[in-house]
Amino acid sequence: MVRKKGFVFTMDAVLALIILITTILFASHFISTQLTSSQLVYEQLYYTASDGMEVLSESEVLYTIGDYWVTGNCSTPSDNQNCTSASNLAKNDLERIMPDNTGFKLRYGNNTIYESGTGRPAQEDADVITTSGRVASGYLVGRPPAGFVARAYVVKWEKRSTTQVFPFSPAGSGWSAKEFIDEKNFILPNDSAIVNATLYVSITYGGSKSSPEFKTLMVNGNQKKDDIDWLHVQQEDEYKSTAAFGTVDITDVVTAGENNILMRIGTPHYNSHINPGMRIEIEFETNESFYTEAEQITKRYYYDELTGEPGVWAIKPYFVPEHATNVKARLHLEVDDLTDFPNEYQQYGHYDVEVYVNSNETIYHNENPEESLVIDLDLANYTQNGTNVVASYFNCYGDEVWGTKSKTINSSSYVEVNYSASEMRRIGYGEVDITKVAQFGGNASNPKQTDFFVPPLESTIADSFVHIAQSFSYLVNVSMWGPSVDETIVFTSPSSRAVPTKNYLPPDNLEGNVTNYVKLLDFQENGSTSALNLFLPWSAIEYSFFAELNVGYGEVFDTADEAEDDALDRLEQRIIDYGLNLSEVDIANETTSFGGVPSLWGPAVFTLEVWR
Amino acid sequence: MAMKLIKSERAVVFTVAAALFAVVILSLVVISSAQRRAEGNTAVYVVRGEEMDNFLDDISHDLGRASRIAGTRAMVYAIGTVVSNGTPLENATLALEEMALNGTLNGVEVPTLENHSLSDWAERMNGAGDSQGFLMNLSAEQMNVRFAPYNGSFSFMMQAKIEDLYVNDSYGYFSFSGDLPRHLEWRTEYVSVEGLEDPLYVLNTWGHVSRLINKSVYEPSKLGDSDKMIESIQNKSYFSNQDGPCIFERLEGKLGDPEDSSRHQYYIDLAYDAMLDEGLNISKSNLSIGLETFVNVNELESRIPADAKPYIIKTNQTVVDHLYFGPYVTSKKMTNVTSLYPWFRIDLNHSTFYGVNESQLYD
């Protein structure tokens, strides 16, 4: 009985233990299975997210999605077409590669590009959510991933409008109601479209304003003498001659190609002649370019066909720029119908033929000239840097004249100058030459002074000239100075009436970013001044400088138009910084732009959330 | 009494046995439970490890994107500097490396590269790492970049790598010390030069004529067909040719072979080495890194100021750009081309390259 009882107790205990252990094991197993399953699901989902992101990244689809998203300035897929495209791309790829029992969401920062929908678990029901991220540089919402840059520069030579000046150098005679005739030929490019042409007339002629002996001013066969707008008329009493300065519009008669001007003037008691300031200014458009030579420059300055009765004289200026080296010059003169006047030197103190170059001493004279004379002179030893003047007189000098019949300086006469430009300023990289002209203004006076401002930016003055306009003239000094340059005489007439319309101002004497001064003085040989010999307000300063009118690439813009506008704005500012008014600059602006320029924005963070 | 004792001892033995059995079973349960908990911890650990691995790959991948962006911008603004100032770069690849890495040129900050250099990127990547719990101290000093020409001429290689990077997982599970990209010498990007402004053309026209690099749609050997030659001139097309200067030489104002042959060879060597690192073994004699285009002399005539023309415009000179801008080379006219463009001349070497027969050439 006792044995039986013990067995029963033992069996009870064992059974109780089995039940207890089974319960514990079951509970333990349930708990641990739950634990294990959630960890593994997390791990699996992480791999799913990571692999999904890897696929998007390696196929570059992720970055195409990013391109659309930032370009569209998106915050939701429905914002615009770019946002929808980004979302659709994400949908197409992710729906294909993600397991059916997962839900997912692709995000750019905090915005959802695409979230899986029906047929997949919803995020709010998810037990496990994992995330995999990718950083991607080059994104900024609202800006396309690649933009445009542009630079701008001045192009001067494409169908450009240009102005050319054809000066008339002082010349004359035509005494005692006899004629002085000047015939000038000049050529414009064959494709020229004339915009504006003005003839500035500066002559001494006639006995009075009311009885002028102004016979002819033909421009290409068209009589223009009655169309002149006289701006300044001045009469002198001794010889009862009139000096006058005026303008005439010849736009409608000047043509492309060859042009001809014929002027015939006289005065009853004096010598009719051209005064400083007579010139033709023509503004025209052309595609043709004007070549200059590189290092060795050769220029010919041709005479007009000049006829005076009974004597004729001519002033011919030629220029040798500063820093020109190895200068050579020669004069070729052809004169017809000369008179061999006996004892002219004893009577007038001058020879039948006299040639002066930069001096009041003749370099050539001839007291017994043939009727037709050809003179060839080497001027190398008489030539200087700056303005040079050949003054030639045939049967006349100053206010003296002798001989009979009319004399002609043929238009085949010339001064030829040759020099090396290797030491000279030359146009530099990206530079264009800009020319500014400023008239003296004010009233007619002697002396007459002007000031002008040279551009503030570092620029190279290429050339500078003063154009003299005078009614009566004899000998002229041109001087210039600046704040730190002492007054310097840069030109003095070597002989009577040797006053060129155009005088060279050495650019070395000009200072940048300050006011510079030029003064003109007409004087007699004894140093006194004549009340008659006035400088007119239409005298002008002309200076050319090389300006680097370009700007480099600026910021990156979303569109080519924005980039180009910015470049042109910067160019305009640069032109203004040069002290130039845009309307004064005869230029066309050009831009170069290109796209595909990325920016290193970001990095943006793309995340792929996956859940189950 | 003895019998009773014996009976009670048996019960004790059974009870103890049962208790021991229960203890064993309980122990098994506890051990099993602990094991499962450990497995759970391992999953977290593994995921964190994966995250770090992905982060390192992410840096490597974005290094490629960033270097492509920085390299492209450096190239654009290097071209901009050259064409604006008219001063070629002394050493284009060194200048580009400095610009891409530091946003400076010769130590001077380039404003348009501010915030767009790899050193800026490095700083931002430190921030990106922080936000993910990966602490690192990436700086420009640890980065190495290299530019090189690439075969085919219309793109260049930009290679980048990070050396001695240390990344620490903020949980303390992992750390990384080493170079990126892992398993590769360099992260290499191929950057196209198509559409960029050609610095050599602008330099040699003194800034007055611009030309964008526009790849020809024709193989060079097809230009014996005069229509295709004319089209290429009109389109201002560019061709890949072995003797032409590559984009880097163009930044240096160099004219390729033969005028600047030693510099040209330097860039061929550079391309060869860079490509070899990428497993591309093309013999140097077969590498074509040069670019060339036909100069439109009429365009020069119409756009260059008169004072500058004598120094730039040449007559009777082959119009292959890198030769046109160099010393005189004997050249000939081409049937049906020179009649349309009176300035067109081509040298004998290039006439062969472009498939122009001798019968098409005349003096």
Short mmCIF file of C-alpha atoms in Angstrom, two decimals, chain A residues 100-472:
data_model
loop_
_atom_site.label_atom_id
_atom_site.label_comp_id
_atom_site.label_asym_id
_atom_site.label_seq_id
_atom_site.Cartn_x
_atom_site.Cartn_y
_atom_site.Cartn_z
CA ASP A 100 4.82 41.86 -53.17
CA ASN A 101 4.49 41.55 -49.40
CA THR A 102 6.25 44.84 -48.75
CA GLY A 103 5.17 48.43 -48.90
CA PHE A 104 7.66 51.18 -49.74
CA LYS A 105 8.17 54.88 -50.16
CA LEU A 106 10.92 56.79 -52.03
CA ARG A 107 11.68 60.17 -50.54
CA TYR A 108 13.78 63.20 -51.46
CA GLY A 109 14.59 64.84 -48.16
CA ASN A 110 11.26 65.03 -46.39
CA ASN A 111 9.15 64.86 -49.55
CA THR A 112 7.67 61.66 -50.92
CA ILE A 113 8.41 61.02 -54.55
CA TYR A 114 6.43 57.78 -54.71
CA GLU A 115 4.61 55.60 -52.16
CA SER A 116 3.28 52.13 -52.93
CA GLY A 117 -0.49 51.87 -52.96
CA THR A 118 -3.23 49.27 -52.89
CA GLY A 119 -2.21 45.64 -53.12
CA ARG A 120 0.70 46.26 -50.82
CA PRO A 121 0.81 46.68 -47.06
CA ALA A 122 -0.03 50.15 -45.86
CA GLN A 123 2.58 51.88 -43.75
CA GLU A 124 0.20 52.44 -40.82
CA ASP A 125 -0.34 48.68 -40.57
CA ALA A 126 3.36 47.86 -40.70
CA ASP A 127 5.07 45.96 -37.90
CA VAL A 128 8.55 46.59 -39.20
CA ILE A 129 9.90 49.57 -41.16
CA THR A 130 13.42 49.92 -42.46
CA THR A 131 15.16 52.69 -44.37
CA SER A 132 18.10 52.79 -46.76
CA GLY A 133 19.58 56.11 -47.88
CA ARG A 134 21.76 57.47 -50.67
CA VAL A 135 23.46 60.84 -50.72
CA ALA A 136 23.70 62.55 -54.08
CA SER A 137 25.54 65.80 -54.68
CA GLY A 138 24.52 68.31 -57.32
CA TYR A 139 20.91 68.86 -56.36
CA LEU A 140 19.08 71.92 -55.16
CA VAL A 141 15.31 71.93 -55.32
CA GLY A 142 14.12 74.55 -57.75
CA ARG A 143 17.32 74.58 -59.79
CA PRO A 144 18.05 72.32 -62.75
CA PRO A 145 21.11 70.14 -62.14
CA ALA A 146 22.99 71.79 -65.02
CA GLY A 147 22.84 75.40 -66.09
CA PHE A 148 24.33 77.89 -68.51
CA VAL A 149 27.24 80.29 -68.40
CA ALA A 150 27.94 83.13 -70.78
CA ARG A 151 30.56 85.73 -71.54
CA ALA A 152 30.19 88.82 -73.64
CA TYR A 153 32.53 90.88 -75.72
CA VAL A 154 32.52 93.70 -78.17
CA VAL A 155 32.76 92.94 -81.83
CA LYS A 156 33.43 95.97 -83.89
CA TRP A 157 33.85 94.74 -87.35
CA GLU A 158 30.78 92.82 -88.37
CA LYS A 159 28.65 95.03 -90.64
CA ARG A 160 29.93 97.90 -88.66
CA SER A 161 29.15 101.52 -88.92
CA THR A 162 32.34 103.51 -89.18
CA THR A 163 33.38 107.07 -89.69
CA GLN A 164 36.21 108.14 -91.93
CA VAL A 165 37.64 111.60 -92.17
CA PHE A 166 39.25 112.85 -95.37
CA PRO A 167 41.04 116.08 -94.51
CA PHE A 168 41.81 118.88 -96.94
CA SER A 169 45.21 120.22 -96.11
CA PRO A 170 45.71 123.97 -96.35
CA ALA A 171 46.62 124.95 -99.86
CA GLY A 172 46.03 127.93 -102.09
CA SER A 173 46.60 130.53 -104.16
CA GLY A 174 44.40 132.14 -106.80
CA TRP A 175 45.35 135.75 -106.53
CA SER A 176 43.51 138.84 -107.62
CA ALA A 177 40.32 137.28 -108.80
CA LYS A 178 42.12 134.33 -110.28
CA GLU A 179 41.08 130.88 -109.33
CA PHE A 180 42.35 128.38 -106.88
CA ILE A 181 41.12 124.89 -107.74
CA ASP A 182 41.22 121.85 -105.47
CA GLU A 183 40.12 118.53 -106.84
CA LYS A 184 40.02 115.66 -104.36
CA ASN A 185 39.34 112.03 -105.12
CA PHE A 186 38.59 109.57 -102.37
CA ILE A 187 37.40 105.99 -102.28
CA LEU A 188 34.95 104.25 -100.00
CA PRO A 189 34.54 100.47 -99.79
CA ASN A 190 32.42 99.13 -102.61
CA ASP A 191 29.75 97.80 -100.24
CA SER A 192 29.45 101.06 -98.32
CA ALA A 193 26.03 102.17 -97.24
CA ILE A 194 26.33 105.87 -96.53
CA VAL A 195 24.73 106.84 -93.24
CA ASN A 196 25.81 110.42 -93.07
CA ALA A 197 28.29 112.59 -94.94
CA THR A 198 29.24 116.15 -94.08
CA LEU A 199 31.65 118.42 -95.85
CA TYR A 200 33.23 120.98 -93.55
CA VAL A 201 34.29 123.94 -95.62
CA SER A 202 37.03 126.19 -94.28
CA ILE A 203 38.25 128.65 -96.88
CA THR A 204 39.39 132.17 -97.55
CA TYR A 205 37.58 133.53 -100.56
CA GLY A 206 35.63 136.44 -101.98
CA GLY A 207 35.71 140.14 -101.41
CA SER A 208 32.80 140.30 -99.08
CA LYS A 209 30.05 138.18 -97.69
CA SER A 210 27.68 139.53 -100.28
CA SER A 211 29.90 139.10 -103.29
CA PRO A 212 31.67 135.87 -102.79
CA GLU A 213 33.78 134.50 -105.57
CA PHE A 214 32.96 131.04 -104.60
CA LYS A 215 32.44 129.53 -107.99
CA THR A 216 32.08 125.82 -107.58
CA LEU A 217 31.69 123.15 -104.97
CA MET A 218 30.83 120.04 -106.91
CA VAL A 219 30.44 116.73 -105.12
CA ASN A 220 30.28 113.93 -107.66
CA GLY A 221 29.02 116.45 -110.20
CA ASN A 222 26.40 117.96 -107.87
CA GLN A 223 26.67 121.65 -107.13
CA LYS A 224 26.65 122.19 -103.37
CA LYS A 225 28.06 125.68 -102.92
CA ASP A 226 24.66 127.23 -102.26
CA ASP A 227 23.76 124.61 -99.67
CA ILE A 228 26.50 125.50 -97.23
CA ASP A 229 25.39 126.44 -93.76
CA TRP A 230 27.97 129.08 -92.83
CA LEU A 231 28.78 128.81 -89.15
CA HIS A 232 31.50 131.43 -88.98
CA VAL A 233 32.26 134.21 -91.43
CA GLN A 234 35.03 136.71 -90.87
CA GLN A 235 36.13 139.48 -93.14
CA GLU A 236 39.44 141.25 -93.15
CA ASP A 237 39.80 144.75 -94.41
CA GLU A 238 43.32 144.92 -95.83
CA TYR A 239 42.62 142.65 -98.80
CA LYS A 240 38.83 142.57 -98.43
CA SER A 241 38.76 138.82 -98.31
CA THR A 242 36.40 136.60 -96.39
CA ALA A 243 37.32 133.60 -94.25
CA ALA A 244 34.42 131.29 -93.69
CA PHE A 245 33.71 128.03 -92.00
CA GLY A 246 30.57 126.06 -92.73
CA THR A 247 29.05 122.66 -93.29
CA VAL A 248 27.13 121.09 -96.09
CA ASP A 249 25.25 117.82 -96.00
CA ILE A 250 26.48 115.63 -98.84
CA THR A 251 24.91 112.37 -97.70
CA ASP A 252 22.77 112.04 -100.79
CA VAL A 253 25.59 112.54 -103.26
CA VAL A 254 28.45 110.54 -101.76
CA THR A 255 28.58 106.98 -103.06
CA ALA A 256 30.36 103.71 -102.48
CA GLY A 257 33.57 103.45 -104.49
CA GLU A 258 35.17 106.49 -106.09
CA ASN A 259 34.11 110.03 -105.20
CA ASN A 260 35.20 113.40 -106.46
CA ILE A 261 35.06 116.89 -105.03
CA LEU A 262 35.89 119.91 -107.12
CA MET A 263 36.14 123.36 -105.56
CA ARG A 264 36.91 126.60 -107.39
CA ILE A 265 37.36 129.76 -105.39
CA GLY A 266 38.85 133.18 -105.86
CA THR A 267 39.24 136.54 -104.18
CA PRO A 268 39.63 139.97 -105.83
CA HIS A 269 42.68 141.25 -103.97
CA TYR A 270 44.13 138.40 -102.05
CA ASN A 271 45.03 134.74 -102.22
CA SER A 272 42.13 132.35 -101.94
CA HIS A 273 42.95 129.20 -100.09
CA ILE A 274 41.89 126.38 -97.84
CA ASN A 275 42.18 127.01 -94.14
CA PRO A 276 42.75 124.45 -91.43
CA GLY A 277 39.57 122.55 -90.59
CA MET A 278 38.30 121.64 -94.03
CA ARG A 279 37.40 117.96 -94.17
CA ILE A 280 34.84 115.40 -95.22
CA GLU A 281 33.36 113.24 -92.49
CA ILE A 282 31.51 110.20 -93.71
CA GLU A 283 29.71 107.66 -91.57
CA PHE A 284 29.01 104.48 -93.47
CA GLU A 285 28.38 100.78 -92.98
CA THR A 286 30.61 98.22 -94.57
CA ASN A 287 31.65 94.62 -94.27
CA GLU A 288 35.03 95.41 -95.71
CA SER A 289 37.87 95.70 -93.31
CA PHE A 290 40.71 98.14 -93.40
CA TYR A 291 43.98 96.37 -93.26
CA THR A 292 47.04 97.79 -91.64
CA GLU A 293 50.37 96.15 -91.99
CA ALA A 294 51.98 94.31 -89.13
CA GLU A 295 55.44 95.49 -88.25
CA GLN A 296 56.61 97.54 -91.19
CA ILE A 297 54.20 100.30 -92.01
CA THR A 298 54.15 102.11 -95.36
CA LYS A 299 51.74 104.94 -95.97
CA ARG A 300 51.31 107.33 -98.84
CA TYR A 301 49.76 110.73 -98.34
CA TYR A 302 48.56 111.88 -101.74
CA TYR A 303 48.05 115.49 -102.69
CA ASP A 304 44.81 116.74 -104.13
CA GLU A 305 45.00 118.13 -107.64
CA LEU A 306 45.73 121.78 -106.77
CA THR A 307 45.71 124.64 -109.21
CA GLY A 308 46.43 128.28 -108.37
CA GLU A 309 46.94 131.31 -110.49
CA PRO A 310 49.51 132.72 -110.70
CA GLY A 311 51.10 130.72 -107.84
CA VAL A 312 50.17 127.66 -105.86
CA TRP A 313 51.16 126.39 -102.46
CA ALA A 314 50.28 123.30 -100.43
CA ILE A 315 50.75 122.05 -96.94
CA LYS A 316 51.02 118.29 -96.64
CA PRO A 317 51.20 116.78 -93.17
CA TYR A 318 52.33 113.25 -92.51
CA PHE A 319 52.57 111.42 -89.25
CA VAL A 320 55.08 109.17 -87.61
CA PRO A 321 53.71 107.74 -84.37
CA GLU A 322 55.59 107.72 -81.11
CA HIS A 323 57.96 104.77 -80.78
CA ALA A 324 58.06 104.15 -84.52
CA THR A 325 61.59 103.21 -85.52
CA ASN A 326 63.63 102.92 -88.71
CA VAL A 327 61.70 105.79 -90.17
CA LYS A 328 62.02 106.52 -93.87
CA ALA A 329 60.16 109.14 -95.82
CA ARG A 330 60.30 110.53 -99.28
CA LEU A 331 58.56 113.26 -101.23
CA HIS A 332 57.45 112.99 -104.82
CA LEU A 333 56.10 116.18 -106.33
CA GLU A 334 54.89 116.74 -109.87
CA VAL A 335 54.15 120.35 -110.76
CA ASP A 336 53.13 121.80 -114.12
CA ASP A 337 53.14 125.22 -115.73
CA LEU A 338 55.77 126.80 -113.50
CA THR A 339 57.13 130.23 -114.24
CA ASP A 340 60.86 130.88 -114.12
CA PHE A 341 60.52 134.38 -112.72
CA PRO A 342 63.73 136.41 -112.90
CA ASN A 343 65.30 137.72 -109.70
CA GLU A 344 62.45 136.58 -107.55
CA TYR A 345 64.71 136.16 -104.54
CA GLN A 346 65.95 139.73 -104.78
CA GLN A 347 62.39 140.95 -105.11
CA TYR A 348 60.48 138.70 -102.72
CA GLY A 349 63.13 137.00 -100.62
CA HIS A 350 62.00 133.62 -101.90
CA TYR A 351 62.63 131.33 -104.85
CA ASP A 352 60.25 130.17 -107.56
CA VAL A 353 60.18 126.78 -105.91
CA GLU A 354 60.67 126.21 -102.22
CA VAL A 355 60.12 123.09 -100.13
CA TYR A 356 60.24 123.15 -96.35
CA VAL A 357 60.02 120.18 -94.03
CA ASN A 358 59.56 120.82 -90.33
CA SER A 359 61.76 123.87 -90.52
CA ASN A 360 61.83 127.43 -91.73
CA GLU A 361 64.89 126.52 -93.78
CA THR A 362 64.24 125.14 -97.24
CA ILE A 363 65.40 121.63 -97.93
CA TYR A 364 64.97 122.35 -101.61
CA HIS A 365 64.70 125.45 -103.72
CA ASN A 366 64.88 126.17 -107.38
CA GLU A 367 65.24 129.58 -108.89
CA ASN A 368 65.18 128.40 -112.50
CA PRO A 369 62.57 125.72 -112.68
CA GLU A 370 61.50 123.97 -115.84
CA GLU A 371 57.89 124.46 -116.78
CA SER A 372 57.16 120.93 -115.62
CA LEU A 373 59.01 119.87 -112.57
CA VAL A 374 59.35 116.54 -110.82
CA ILE A 375 60.92 116.63 -107.40
CA ASP A 376 62.00 113.51 -105.51
CA LEU A 377 63.45 114.13 -102.09
CA ASP A 378 64.58 111.81 -99.35
CA LEU A 379 62.98 113.15 -96.18
CA ALA A 380 64.47 110.63 -93.74
CA ASN A 381 66.80 113.16 -92.16
CA TYR A 382 64.07 115.76 -91.78
CA THR A 383 61.37 113.52 -90.39
CA GLN A 384 60.46 113.37 -86.74
CA ASN A 385 58.04 111.37 -84.62
CA GLY A 386 54.74 113.19 -84.45
CA THR A 387 53.40 115.68 -86.97
CA ASN A 388 55.58 116.41 -89.97
CA VAL A 389 54.76 119.10 -92.48
CA VAL A 390 55.88 119.48 -96.03
CA ALA A 391 55.24 123.05 -97.11
CA SER A 392 55.80 123.66 -100.78
CA TYR A 393 55.47 126.99 -102.60
CA PHE A 394 55.49 127.56 -106.32
CA ASN A 395 55.81 131.13 -107.52
CA CYS A 396 54.53 132.38 -104.22
CA TYR A 397 55.25 132.58 -100.52
CA GLY A 398 53.01 133.90 -97.78
CA ASP A 399 51.20 136.94 -99.10
CA GLU A 400 53.57 137.36 -102.04
CA VAL A 401 52.97 135.93 -105.49
CA TRP A 402 54.63 136.28 -108.84
CA GLY A 403 54.67 134.82 -112.29
CA THR A 404 51.94 134.26 -114.78
CA LYS A 405 49.36 131.61 -115.64
CA SER A 406 48.07 128.89 -113.39
CA LYS A 407 50.25 126.26 -111.75
CA THR A 408 49.19 122.78 -110.85
CA ILE A 409 50.42 120.35 -108.24
CA ASN A 410 49.37 117.03 -109.70
CA SER A 411 47.42 114.53 -107.64
CA SER A 412 50.10 111.97 -108.45
CA SER A 413 52.29 113.80 -105.92
CA TYR A 414 52.69 112.21 -102.53
CA VAL A 415 54.68 111.82 -99.36
CA GLU A 416 55.55 108.23 -98.57
CA VAL A 417 56.50 107.27 -95.07
CA ASN A 418 57.78 103.94 -93.89
CA TYR A 419 58.59 102.85 -90.37
CA SER A 420 58.86 99.87 -88.10
CA ALA A 421 56.02 99.48 -85.63
CA SER A 422 57.67 96.80 -83.55
CA GLU A 423 58.23 99.13 -80.60
CA MET A 424 54.89 100.83 -80.90
CA ARG A 425 51.78 100.23 -78.88
CA ARG A 426 49.67 97.76 -80.69
CA ILE A 427 46.27 96.35 -80.15
CA GLY A 428 46.25 93.65 -77.52
CA TYR A 429 44.27 90.53 -76.76
CA GLY A 430 40.53 91.08 -76.78
CA GLU A 431 40.91 94.78 -77.39
CA VAL A 432 39.00 96.93 -79.80
CA ASP A 433 39.93 100.44 -80.78
CA ILE A 434 37.56 103.12 -79.64
CA THR A 435 37.72 106.64 -81.02
CA LYS A 436 36.34 109.64 -79.20
CA VAL A 437 36.02 113.09 -80.67
CA ALA A 438 35.35 116.17 -78.57
CA GLN A 439 34.96 119.63 -80.05
CA PHE A 440 36.53 122.61 -78.32
CA GLY A 441 33.23 124.51 -78.31
CA GLY A 442 32.96 128.02 -76.89
CA ASN A 443 33.77 131.07 -78.94
CA ALA A 444 36.34 131.72 -81.64
CA SER A 445 39.54 132.92 -79.99
CA ASN A 446 43.30 132.93 -80.09
CA PRO A 447 44.75 131.21 -78.16
CA LYS A 448 42.14 128.55 -77.61
CA GLN A 449 42.28 125.84 -75.02
CA THR A 450 40.30 122.69 -74.31
CA ASP A 451 40.31 119.93 -71.77
CA PHE A 452 39.23 116.34 -72.12
CA PHE A 453 39.07 113.26 -69.94
CA VAL A 454 40.96 110.08 -70.75
CA PRO A 455 39.24 106.81 -69.69
CA PRO A 456 39.85 105.66 -66.17
CA LEU A 457 40.46 101.96 -66.79
CA GLU A 458 43.87 100.78 -67.76
CA SER A 459 43.85 101.28 -71.48
CA THR A 460 46.33 102.04 -74.16
CA ILE A 461 46.02 105.30 -76.03
CA ALA A 462 46.69 104.35 -79.61
CA ASP A 463 46.59 107.73 -81.30
CA SER A 464 45.55 111.23 -80.47
CA PHE A 465 45.14 114.26 -82.67
CA VAL A 466 43.92 117.80 -82.56
CA HIS A 467 41.92 118.99 -85.55
CA ILE A 468 42.42 122.69 -86.05
CA ALA A 469 39.67 124.84 -87.49
CA GLN A 470 40.73 128.41 -88.29
CA SER A 471 39.50 131.27 -90.34
CA PHE A 472 42.83 132.96 -90.92
#
